[in-house]
Short mmCIF file of C-alpha atoms in Angstrom, two decimals:
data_model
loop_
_atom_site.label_atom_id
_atom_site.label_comp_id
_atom_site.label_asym_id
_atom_site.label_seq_id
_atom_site.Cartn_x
_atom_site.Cartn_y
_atom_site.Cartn_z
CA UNK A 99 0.00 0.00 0.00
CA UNK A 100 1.12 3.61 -0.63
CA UNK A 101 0.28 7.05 0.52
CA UNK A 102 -0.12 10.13 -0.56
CA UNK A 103 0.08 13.00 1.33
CA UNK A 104 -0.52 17.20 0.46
CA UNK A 105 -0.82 19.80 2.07
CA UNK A 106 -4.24 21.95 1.39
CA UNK A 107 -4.05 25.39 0.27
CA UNK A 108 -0.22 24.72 1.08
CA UNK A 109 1.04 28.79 0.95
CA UNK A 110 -2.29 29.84 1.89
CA UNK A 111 -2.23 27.65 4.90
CA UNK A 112 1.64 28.67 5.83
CA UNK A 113 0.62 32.35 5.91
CA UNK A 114 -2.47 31.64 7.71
CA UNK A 115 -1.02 29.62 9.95
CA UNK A 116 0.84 32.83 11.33
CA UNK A 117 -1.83 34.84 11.03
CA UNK A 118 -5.02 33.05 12.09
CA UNK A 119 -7.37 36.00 12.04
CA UNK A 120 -7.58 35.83 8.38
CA UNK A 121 -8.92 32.33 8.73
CA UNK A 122 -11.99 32.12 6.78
CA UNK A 123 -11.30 34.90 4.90
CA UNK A 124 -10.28 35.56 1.27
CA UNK A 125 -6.59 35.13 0.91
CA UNK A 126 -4.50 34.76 -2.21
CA UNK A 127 -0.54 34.45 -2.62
CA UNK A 128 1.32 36.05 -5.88
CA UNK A 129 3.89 34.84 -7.95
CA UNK A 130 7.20 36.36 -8.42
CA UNK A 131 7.16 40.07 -8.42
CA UNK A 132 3.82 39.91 -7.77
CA UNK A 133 2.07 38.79 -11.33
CA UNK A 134 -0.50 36.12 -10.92
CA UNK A 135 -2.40 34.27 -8.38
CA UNK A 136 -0.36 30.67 -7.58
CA UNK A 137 -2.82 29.79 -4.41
CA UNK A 138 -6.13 30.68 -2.82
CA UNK A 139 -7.94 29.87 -0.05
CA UNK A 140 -11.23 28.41 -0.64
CA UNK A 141 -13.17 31.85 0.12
CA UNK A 142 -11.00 32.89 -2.36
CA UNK A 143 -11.88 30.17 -5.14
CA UNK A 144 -15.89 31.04 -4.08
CA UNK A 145 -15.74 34.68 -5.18
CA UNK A 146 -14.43 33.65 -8.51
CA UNK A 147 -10.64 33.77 -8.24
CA UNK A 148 -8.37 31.15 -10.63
CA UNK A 149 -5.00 30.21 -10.27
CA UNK A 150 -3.10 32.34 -12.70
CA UNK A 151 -5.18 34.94 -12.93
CA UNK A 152 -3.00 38.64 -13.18
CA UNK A 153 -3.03 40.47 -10.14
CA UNK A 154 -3.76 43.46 -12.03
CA UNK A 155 -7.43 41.62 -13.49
CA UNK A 156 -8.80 40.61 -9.95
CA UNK A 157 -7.35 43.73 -7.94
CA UNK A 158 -10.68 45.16 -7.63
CA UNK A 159 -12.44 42.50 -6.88
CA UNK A 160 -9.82 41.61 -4.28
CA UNK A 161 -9.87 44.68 -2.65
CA UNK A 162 -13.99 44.78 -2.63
CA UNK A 163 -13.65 41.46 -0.70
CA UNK A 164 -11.30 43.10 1.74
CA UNK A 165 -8.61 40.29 0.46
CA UNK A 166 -5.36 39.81 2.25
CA UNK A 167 -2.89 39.79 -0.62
CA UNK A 168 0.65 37.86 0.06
CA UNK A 169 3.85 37.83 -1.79
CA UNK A 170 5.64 34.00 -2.08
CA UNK A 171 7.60 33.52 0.79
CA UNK A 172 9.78 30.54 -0.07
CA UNK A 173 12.08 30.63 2.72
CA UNK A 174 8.50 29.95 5.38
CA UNK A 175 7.14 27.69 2.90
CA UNK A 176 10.27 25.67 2.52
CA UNK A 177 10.62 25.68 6.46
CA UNK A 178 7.48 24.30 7.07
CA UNK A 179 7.38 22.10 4.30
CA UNK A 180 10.86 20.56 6.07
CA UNK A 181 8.88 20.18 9.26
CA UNK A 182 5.97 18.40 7.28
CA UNK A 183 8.29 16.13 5.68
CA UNK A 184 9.82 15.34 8.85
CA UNK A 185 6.70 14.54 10.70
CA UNK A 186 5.76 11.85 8.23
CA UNK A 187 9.02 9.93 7.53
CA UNK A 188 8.25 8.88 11.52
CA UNK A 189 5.02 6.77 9.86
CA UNK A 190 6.76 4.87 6.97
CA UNK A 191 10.66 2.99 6.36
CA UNK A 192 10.44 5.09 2.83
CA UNK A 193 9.63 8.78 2.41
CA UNK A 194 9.78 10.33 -1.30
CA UNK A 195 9.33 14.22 -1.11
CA UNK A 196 7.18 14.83 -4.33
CA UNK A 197 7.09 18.58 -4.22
CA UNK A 198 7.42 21.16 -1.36
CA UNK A 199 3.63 20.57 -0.63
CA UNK A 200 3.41 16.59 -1.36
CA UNK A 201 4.97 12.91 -0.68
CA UNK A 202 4.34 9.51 -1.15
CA UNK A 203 4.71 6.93 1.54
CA UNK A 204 5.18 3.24 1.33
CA UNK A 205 2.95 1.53 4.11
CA UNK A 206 4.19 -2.00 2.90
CA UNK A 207 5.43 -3.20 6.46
CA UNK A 208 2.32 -2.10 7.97
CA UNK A 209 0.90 -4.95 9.42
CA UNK A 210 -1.66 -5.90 12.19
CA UNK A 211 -2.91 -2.71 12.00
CA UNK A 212 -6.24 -1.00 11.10
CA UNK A 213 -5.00 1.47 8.07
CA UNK A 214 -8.25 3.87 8.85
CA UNK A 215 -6.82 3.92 12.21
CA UNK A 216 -3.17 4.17 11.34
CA UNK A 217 -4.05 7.26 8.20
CA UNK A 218 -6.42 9.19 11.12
CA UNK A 219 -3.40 9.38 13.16
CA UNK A 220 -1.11 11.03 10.47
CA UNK A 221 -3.50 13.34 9.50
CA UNK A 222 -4.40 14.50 13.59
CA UNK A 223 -0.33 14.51 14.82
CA UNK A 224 0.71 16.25 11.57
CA UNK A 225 -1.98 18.90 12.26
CA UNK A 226 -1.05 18.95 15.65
CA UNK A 227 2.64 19.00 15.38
CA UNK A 228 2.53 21.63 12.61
CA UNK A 229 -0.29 23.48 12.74
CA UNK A 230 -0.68 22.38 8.94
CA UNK A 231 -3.59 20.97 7.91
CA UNK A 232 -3.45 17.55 5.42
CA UNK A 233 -5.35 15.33 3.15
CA UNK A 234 -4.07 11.49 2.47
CA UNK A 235 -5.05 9.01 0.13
CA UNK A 236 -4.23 5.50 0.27
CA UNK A 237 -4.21 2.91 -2.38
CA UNK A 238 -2.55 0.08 -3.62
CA UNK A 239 -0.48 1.61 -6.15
CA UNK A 240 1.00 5.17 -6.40
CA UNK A 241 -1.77 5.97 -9.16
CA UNK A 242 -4.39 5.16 -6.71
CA UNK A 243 -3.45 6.64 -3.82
CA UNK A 244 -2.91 9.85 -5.30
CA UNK A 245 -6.77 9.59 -6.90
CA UNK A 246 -7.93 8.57 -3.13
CA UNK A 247 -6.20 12.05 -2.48
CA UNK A 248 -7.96 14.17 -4.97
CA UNK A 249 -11.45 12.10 -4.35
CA UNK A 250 -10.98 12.60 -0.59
CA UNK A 251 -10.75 16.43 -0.75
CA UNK A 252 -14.36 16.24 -3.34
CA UNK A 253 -15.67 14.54 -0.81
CA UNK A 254 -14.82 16.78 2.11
CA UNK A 255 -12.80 14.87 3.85
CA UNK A 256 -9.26 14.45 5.53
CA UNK A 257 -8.45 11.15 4.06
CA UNK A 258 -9.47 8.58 2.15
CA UNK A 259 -8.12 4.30 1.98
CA UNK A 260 -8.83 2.30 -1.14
CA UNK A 261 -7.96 -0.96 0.45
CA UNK A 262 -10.24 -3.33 -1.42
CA UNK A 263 -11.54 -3.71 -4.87
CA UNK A 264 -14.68 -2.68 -3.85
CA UNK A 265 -13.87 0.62 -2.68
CA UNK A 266 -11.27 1.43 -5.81
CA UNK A 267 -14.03 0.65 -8.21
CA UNK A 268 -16.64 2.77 -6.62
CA UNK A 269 -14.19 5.55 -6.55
CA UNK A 270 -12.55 4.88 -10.16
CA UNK A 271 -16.23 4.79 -12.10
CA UNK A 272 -16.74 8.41 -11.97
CA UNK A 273 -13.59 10.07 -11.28
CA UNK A 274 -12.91 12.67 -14.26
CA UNK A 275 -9.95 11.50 -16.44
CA UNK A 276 -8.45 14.95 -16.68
CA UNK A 277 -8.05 14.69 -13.06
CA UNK A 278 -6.19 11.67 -13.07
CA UNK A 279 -2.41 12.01 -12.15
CA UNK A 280 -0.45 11.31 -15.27
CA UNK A 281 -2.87 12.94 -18.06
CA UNK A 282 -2.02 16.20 -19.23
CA UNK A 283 -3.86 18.54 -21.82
CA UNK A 284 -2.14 16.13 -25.24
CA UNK A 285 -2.60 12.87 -23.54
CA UNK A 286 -6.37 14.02 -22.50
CA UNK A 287 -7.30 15.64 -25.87
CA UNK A 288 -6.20 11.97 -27.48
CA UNK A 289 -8.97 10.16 -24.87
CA UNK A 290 -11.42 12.20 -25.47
CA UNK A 291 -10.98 11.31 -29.26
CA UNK A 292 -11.72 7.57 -27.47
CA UNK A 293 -14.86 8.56 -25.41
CA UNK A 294 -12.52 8.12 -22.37
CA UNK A 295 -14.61 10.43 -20.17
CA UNK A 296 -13.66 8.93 -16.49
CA UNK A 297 -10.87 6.82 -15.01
CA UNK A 298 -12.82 3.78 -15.65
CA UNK A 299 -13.37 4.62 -19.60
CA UNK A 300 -9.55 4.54 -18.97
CA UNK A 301 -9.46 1.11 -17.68
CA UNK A 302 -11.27 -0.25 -20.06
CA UNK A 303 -8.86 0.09 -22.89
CA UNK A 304 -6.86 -2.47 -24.22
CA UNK A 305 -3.27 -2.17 -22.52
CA UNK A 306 -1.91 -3.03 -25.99
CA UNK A 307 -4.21 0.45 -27.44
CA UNK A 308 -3.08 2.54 -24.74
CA UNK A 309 0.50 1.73 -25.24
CA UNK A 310 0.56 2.23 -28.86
CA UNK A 311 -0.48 5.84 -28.35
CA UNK A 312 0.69 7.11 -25.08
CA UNK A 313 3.97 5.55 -24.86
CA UNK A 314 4.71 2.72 -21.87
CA UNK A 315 4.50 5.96 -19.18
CA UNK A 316 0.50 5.64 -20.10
CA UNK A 317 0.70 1.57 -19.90
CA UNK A 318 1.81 1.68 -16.59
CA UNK A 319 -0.75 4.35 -15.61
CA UNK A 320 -3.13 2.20 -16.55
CA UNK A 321 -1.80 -0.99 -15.30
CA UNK A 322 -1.45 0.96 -11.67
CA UNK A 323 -5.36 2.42 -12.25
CA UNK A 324 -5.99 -1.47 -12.01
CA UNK A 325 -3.73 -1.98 -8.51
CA UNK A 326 -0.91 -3.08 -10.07
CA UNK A 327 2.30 -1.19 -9.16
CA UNK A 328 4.69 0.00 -11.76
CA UNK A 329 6.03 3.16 -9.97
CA UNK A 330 8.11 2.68 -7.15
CA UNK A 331 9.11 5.30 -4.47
CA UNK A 332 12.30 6.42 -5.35
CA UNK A 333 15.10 8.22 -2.88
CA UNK A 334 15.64 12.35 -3.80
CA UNK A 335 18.49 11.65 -5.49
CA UNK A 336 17.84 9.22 -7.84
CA UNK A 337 14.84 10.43 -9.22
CA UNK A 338 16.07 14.12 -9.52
CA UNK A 339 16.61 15.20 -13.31
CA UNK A 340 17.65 18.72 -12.79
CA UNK A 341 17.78 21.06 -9.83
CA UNK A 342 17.10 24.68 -11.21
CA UNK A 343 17.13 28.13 -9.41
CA UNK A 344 15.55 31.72 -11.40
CA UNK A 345 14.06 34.52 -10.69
CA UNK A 346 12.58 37.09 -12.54
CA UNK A 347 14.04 40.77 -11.89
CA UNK A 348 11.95 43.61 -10.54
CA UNK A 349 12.59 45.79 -13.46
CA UNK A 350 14.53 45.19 -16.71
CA UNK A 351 18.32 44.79 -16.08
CA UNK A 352 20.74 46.11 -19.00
CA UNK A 353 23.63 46.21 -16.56
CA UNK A 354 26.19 42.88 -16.71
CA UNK A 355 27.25 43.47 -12.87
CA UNK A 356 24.12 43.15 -11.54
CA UNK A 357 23.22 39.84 -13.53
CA UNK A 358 26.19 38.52 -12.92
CA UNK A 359 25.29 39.15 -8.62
CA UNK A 360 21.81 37.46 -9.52
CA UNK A 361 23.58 34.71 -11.28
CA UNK A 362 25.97 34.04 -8.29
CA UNK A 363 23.07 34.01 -6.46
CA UNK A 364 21.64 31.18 -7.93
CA UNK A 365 24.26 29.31 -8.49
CA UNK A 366 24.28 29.43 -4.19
CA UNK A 367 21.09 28.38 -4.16
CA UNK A 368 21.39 25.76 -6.66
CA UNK A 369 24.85 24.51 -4.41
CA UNK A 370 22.47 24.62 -1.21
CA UNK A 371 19.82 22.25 -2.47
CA UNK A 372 22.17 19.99 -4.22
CA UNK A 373 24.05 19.93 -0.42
CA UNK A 374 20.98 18.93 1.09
CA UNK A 375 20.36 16.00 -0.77
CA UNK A 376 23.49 14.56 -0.50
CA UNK A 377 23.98 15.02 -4.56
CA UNK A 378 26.59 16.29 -6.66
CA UNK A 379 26.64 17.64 -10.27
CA UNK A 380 28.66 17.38 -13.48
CA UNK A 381 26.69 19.54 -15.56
CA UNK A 382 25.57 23.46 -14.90
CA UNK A 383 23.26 25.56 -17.41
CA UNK A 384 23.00 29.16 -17.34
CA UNK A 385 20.59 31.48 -19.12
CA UNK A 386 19.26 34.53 -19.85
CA UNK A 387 15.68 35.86 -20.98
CA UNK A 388 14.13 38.92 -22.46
CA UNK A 389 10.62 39.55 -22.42
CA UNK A 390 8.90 37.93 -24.89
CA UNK A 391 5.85 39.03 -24.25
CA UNK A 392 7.12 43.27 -24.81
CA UNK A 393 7.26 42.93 -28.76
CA UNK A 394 8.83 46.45 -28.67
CA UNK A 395 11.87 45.00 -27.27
CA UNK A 396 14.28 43.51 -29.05
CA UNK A 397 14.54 39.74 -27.72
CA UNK A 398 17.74 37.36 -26.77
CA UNK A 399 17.44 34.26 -24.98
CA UNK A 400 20.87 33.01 -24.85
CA UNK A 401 21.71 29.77 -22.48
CA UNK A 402 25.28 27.97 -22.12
CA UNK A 403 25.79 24.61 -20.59
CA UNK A 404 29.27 23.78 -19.26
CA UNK A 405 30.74 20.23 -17.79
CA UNK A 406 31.88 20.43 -14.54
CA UNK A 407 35.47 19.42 -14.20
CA UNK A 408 34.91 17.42 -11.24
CA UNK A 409 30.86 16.55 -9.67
CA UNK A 410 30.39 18.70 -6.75
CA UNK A 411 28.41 20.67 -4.82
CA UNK A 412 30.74 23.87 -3.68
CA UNK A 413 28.88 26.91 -3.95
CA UNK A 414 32.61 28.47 -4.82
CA UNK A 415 33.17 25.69 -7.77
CA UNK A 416 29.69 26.60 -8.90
CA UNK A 417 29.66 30.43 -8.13
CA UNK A 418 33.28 30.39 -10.45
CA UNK A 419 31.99 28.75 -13.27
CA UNK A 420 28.51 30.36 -13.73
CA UNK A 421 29.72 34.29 -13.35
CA UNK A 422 32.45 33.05 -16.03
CA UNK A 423 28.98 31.37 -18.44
CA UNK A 424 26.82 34.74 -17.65
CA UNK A 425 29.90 36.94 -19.22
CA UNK A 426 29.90 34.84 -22.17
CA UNK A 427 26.43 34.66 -23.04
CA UNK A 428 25.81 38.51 -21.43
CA UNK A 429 25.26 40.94 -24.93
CA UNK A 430 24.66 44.66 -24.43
CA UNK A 431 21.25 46.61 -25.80
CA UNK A 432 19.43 44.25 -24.53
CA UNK A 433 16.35 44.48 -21.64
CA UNK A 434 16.92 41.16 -19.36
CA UNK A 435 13.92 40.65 -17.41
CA UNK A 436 15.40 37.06 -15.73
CA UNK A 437 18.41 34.68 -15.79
CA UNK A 438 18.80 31.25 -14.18
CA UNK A 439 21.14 28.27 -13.02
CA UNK A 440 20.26 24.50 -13.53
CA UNK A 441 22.65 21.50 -12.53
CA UNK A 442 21.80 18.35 -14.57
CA UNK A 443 24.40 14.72 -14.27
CA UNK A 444 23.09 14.82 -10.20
CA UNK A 445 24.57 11.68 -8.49
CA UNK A 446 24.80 10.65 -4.85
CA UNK A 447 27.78 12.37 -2.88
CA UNK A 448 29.05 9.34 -2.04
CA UNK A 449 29.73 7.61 -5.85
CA UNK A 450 31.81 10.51 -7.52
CA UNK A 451 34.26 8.56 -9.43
CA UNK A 452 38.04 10.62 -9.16
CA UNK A 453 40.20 10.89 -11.54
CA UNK A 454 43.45 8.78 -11.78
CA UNK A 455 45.78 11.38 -13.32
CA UNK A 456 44.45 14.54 -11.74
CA UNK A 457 45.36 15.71 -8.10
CA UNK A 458 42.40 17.66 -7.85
CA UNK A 459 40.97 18.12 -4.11
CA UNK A 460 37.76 20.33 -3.10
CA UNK A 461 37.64 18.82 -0.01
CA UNK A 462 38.67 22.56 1.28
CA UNK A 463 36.02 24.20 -0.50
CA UNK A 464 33.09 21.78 0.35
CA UNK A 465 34.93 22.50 4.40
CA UNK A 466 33.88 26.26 3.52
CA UNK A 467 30.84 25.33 2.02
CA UNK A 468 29.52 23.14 4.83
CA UNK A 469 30.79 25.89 7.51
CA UNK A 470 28.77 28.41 5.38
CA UNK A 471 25.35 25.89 5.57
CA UNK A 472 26.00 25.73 9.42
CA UNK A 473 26.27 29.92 10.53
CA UNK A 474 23.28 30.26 7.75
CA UNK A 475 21.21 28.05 9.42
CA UNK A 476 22.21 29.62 13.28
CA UNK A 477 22.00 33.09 11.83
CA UNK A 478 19.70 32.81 9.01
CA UNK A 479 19.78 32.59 5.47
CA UNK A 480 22.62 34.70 3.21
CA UNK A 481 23.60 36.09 6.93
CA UNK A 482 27.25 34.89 5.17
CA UNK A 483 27.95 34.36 1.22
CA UNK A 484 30.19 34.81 -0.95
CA UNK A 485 30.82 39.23 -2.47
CA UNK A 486 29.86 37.68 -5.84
CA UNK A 487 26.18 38.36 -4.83
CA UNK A 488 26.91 41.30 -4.28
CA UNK A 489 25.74 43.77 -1.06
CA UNK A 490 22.51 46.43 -1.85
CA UNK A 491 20.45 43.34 -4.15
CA UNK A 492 18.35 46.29 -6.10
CA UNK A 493 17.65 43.76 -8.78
CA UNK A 494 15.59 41.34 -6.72
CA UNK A 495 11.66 40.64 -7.36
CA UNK A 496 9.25 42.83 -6.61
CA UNK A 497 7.88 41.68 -3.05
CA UNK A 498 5.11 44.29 -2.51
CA UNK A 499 3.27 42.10 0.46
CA UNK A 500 5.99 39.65 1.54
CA UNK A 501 5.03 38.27 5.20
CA UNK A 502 7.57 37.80 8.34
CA UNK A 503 10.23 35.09 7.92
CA UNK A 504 8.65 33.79 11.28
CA UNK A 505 10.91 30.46 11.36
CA UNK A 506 14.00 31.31 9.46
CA UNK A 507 15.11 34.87 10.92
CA UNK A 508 15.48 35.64 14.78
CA UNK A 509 13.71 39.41 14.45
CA UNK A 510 10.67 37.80 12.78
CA UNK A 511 9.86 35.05 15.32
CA UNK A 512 6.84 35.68 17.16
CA UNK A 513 7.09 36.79 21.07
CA UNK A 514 4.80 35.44 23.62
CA UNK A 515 3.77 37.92 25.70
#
């Protein structure tokens, strides 16, 4: 059996959480510098407000519904995403963090014990623990317990186990297909062209059909629709692809110094995460993007990808190498609105394969790099890093209604009185 876990309303309930007179009020969070709507609370969703919507569309209605707007605060959402995520590995031997609002458990080696039971205590000690309020699914594959997950929250309620035939059939006969995990806009304009309406159309195509025109990744969806497991939970680092970091600026940047400060920045952050995981990376790409949606500019969207010498994870190595890529992609005359750092070829810490005839040793800077992780997390975040990022940040996002760090930085945490 397998779980799936989320977190509803997860920046809604963060901010919220914080601030619990706006509970059961209309509350919406913004995207970077403040363009579009990326979560609402369900007061929110009742007067009319979609996910994506411009802030500049719904600011009236907003503000006639006395709306408390928010700006993203990643660094609360992240923190109490981490304390989420750590509250649930204590009910399962395998934990896979999905996103920062979702995971997957594997209740295999649950035995003797009544899974209603066992799911109604995960959802009360998370709530209790964290203030953050849940929804689980259970099922027998991964398919199915993230459809228990999305069927549980129609239905109103905190969780939901498909333990027996019985239950996954009544569930899967009228469960919308686009809903399904797995079936995006091209694979769900193809069913519709089979009548597949619901998950149980779905189900009752021939496997052999289904993998002629949506690949095996479709076969095994529908294999798993019929409780037979073909995804398996996967540790973090061997099922990440890519770990990227980018930010849009808060007004258009022409200058190279101050995209080269954002670019250091990233590559930090890019470092940091890879850290965290235990990984390591052989490949970085760096970018840069105009705005294609200003026609009157003129438009560049150069990128540059660049082998690591040697996998690591030192934000020096990485801070080095993508200031060097940002100066050789960087042209003049041109309005930057963003630039951005992935790092692709990620691979445990622990299986970098050296190199015979090279006496190359970062053990000194992943020292520094580990001693910067440590007074960050005493002091709070970018309390040290490296001058590359430069001092006075004037090219950050626009952050017009950004809340208290309340759990990351010591002046924001909240005093009992």
């Amino acid at each position: 059996m397998f779980a799936h876990v989320d977190i509803n309303n997860c920046y809604v309930s963060c901010e919220t959480l914080f601030q619990p007179q706006l509970k059961g009020k209309v509350v919406v969070v913004l995207s970077n510098n403040d363009g579009c709507v990326i979560a609402r609370s369900n007061e929110a969703k009742a007067i009319g407000i979609k996910m994506a919507d411009a802030e500049f569309i719904v600011r009236k209605t907003l503000q006639a519904h006395d709306a408390a707007i928010f700006s993203s605060n990643y660094a609360l959402y992240a923190d109490m995403s981490a304390r989420m995520m750590n509250n649930l590995a204590r009910y399962t031997y395998m934990l896979m963090v999905y996103s920062i609002d979702e995971a997957f458990l594997a209740l295999g080696n649950i035995t003797g014990v009544d899974l209603e039971s066992y799911v109604a205590a995960i959802s009360h000690n998370v709530m209790r623990d964290t203030g953050l309020s849940i929804t689980v699914g259970v099922g027998p594959t991964m398919a199915l317990a993230k459809l228990a997950n999305k069927a549980s929250k129609k239905m109103g309620r905190k969780f939901l186990v498909l333990d027996t035939r019985v239950k996954v059939d009544e569930v899967v006969r009228d469960f919308p297909i686009e809903d399904v995990w797995g079936i995006g806009r091209q694979y769900y304009e193809k069913l519709k062209s089979f009548k597949v309406i619901t998950a149980q159309d779905f189900r009752e195509l021939k496997p052999d059909l289904v993998r002629q025109h949506m690949t095996v990744q479709g076969w095994r969806l529908h294999q798993e629709l019929w409780g037979i497991p073909c995804n398996v939970i996967r540790d973090v680092a061997e099922r990440s692809k890519g770990i990227e970091s980018s930010q849009s600026f808060n007004t258009y940047q022409t200058e190279l110094k101050k995209i080269e400060e954002a670019t250091a920045m990233h590559a930090a952050t890019v470092a940091i995460k890879l850290r965290q995981q235990k990984s390591m990376a052989m490949t970085l790409t760096v970018y840069l993007r105009t705005n294609k949606h200003n026609i009157s500019h003129d438009q560049h969207y150069p990128s540059i990808t660049l082998k690591v010498p040697f996998a690591t994870n030192s934000t020096q190595e990485f801070t080095k190498i993508c200031v060097q890529a940002i100066r050789a992609i960087w042209q003049p005359g041109y309005n930057y609105l963003k630039t951005g750092v992935r790092a692709t070829g990620i691979i445990p810490a622990g299986e970098v394969q050296h190199n015979l005839f090279s006496n190359y040793d970062n053990s000194k800077q992943l020292t520094l790099s580990g001693l910067m992780d440590d007074i960050n997390a005493r002091y709070g975040r970018g309390s040290l890093r490296l001058a590359a990022e430069g001092y006075e940040k004037t090219w950050k996002m626009k952050q017009e209604f950004l809340s208290k760090q309340y759990t990351t930085s010591w002046q924001d945490i909240i005093v009992a009185k």
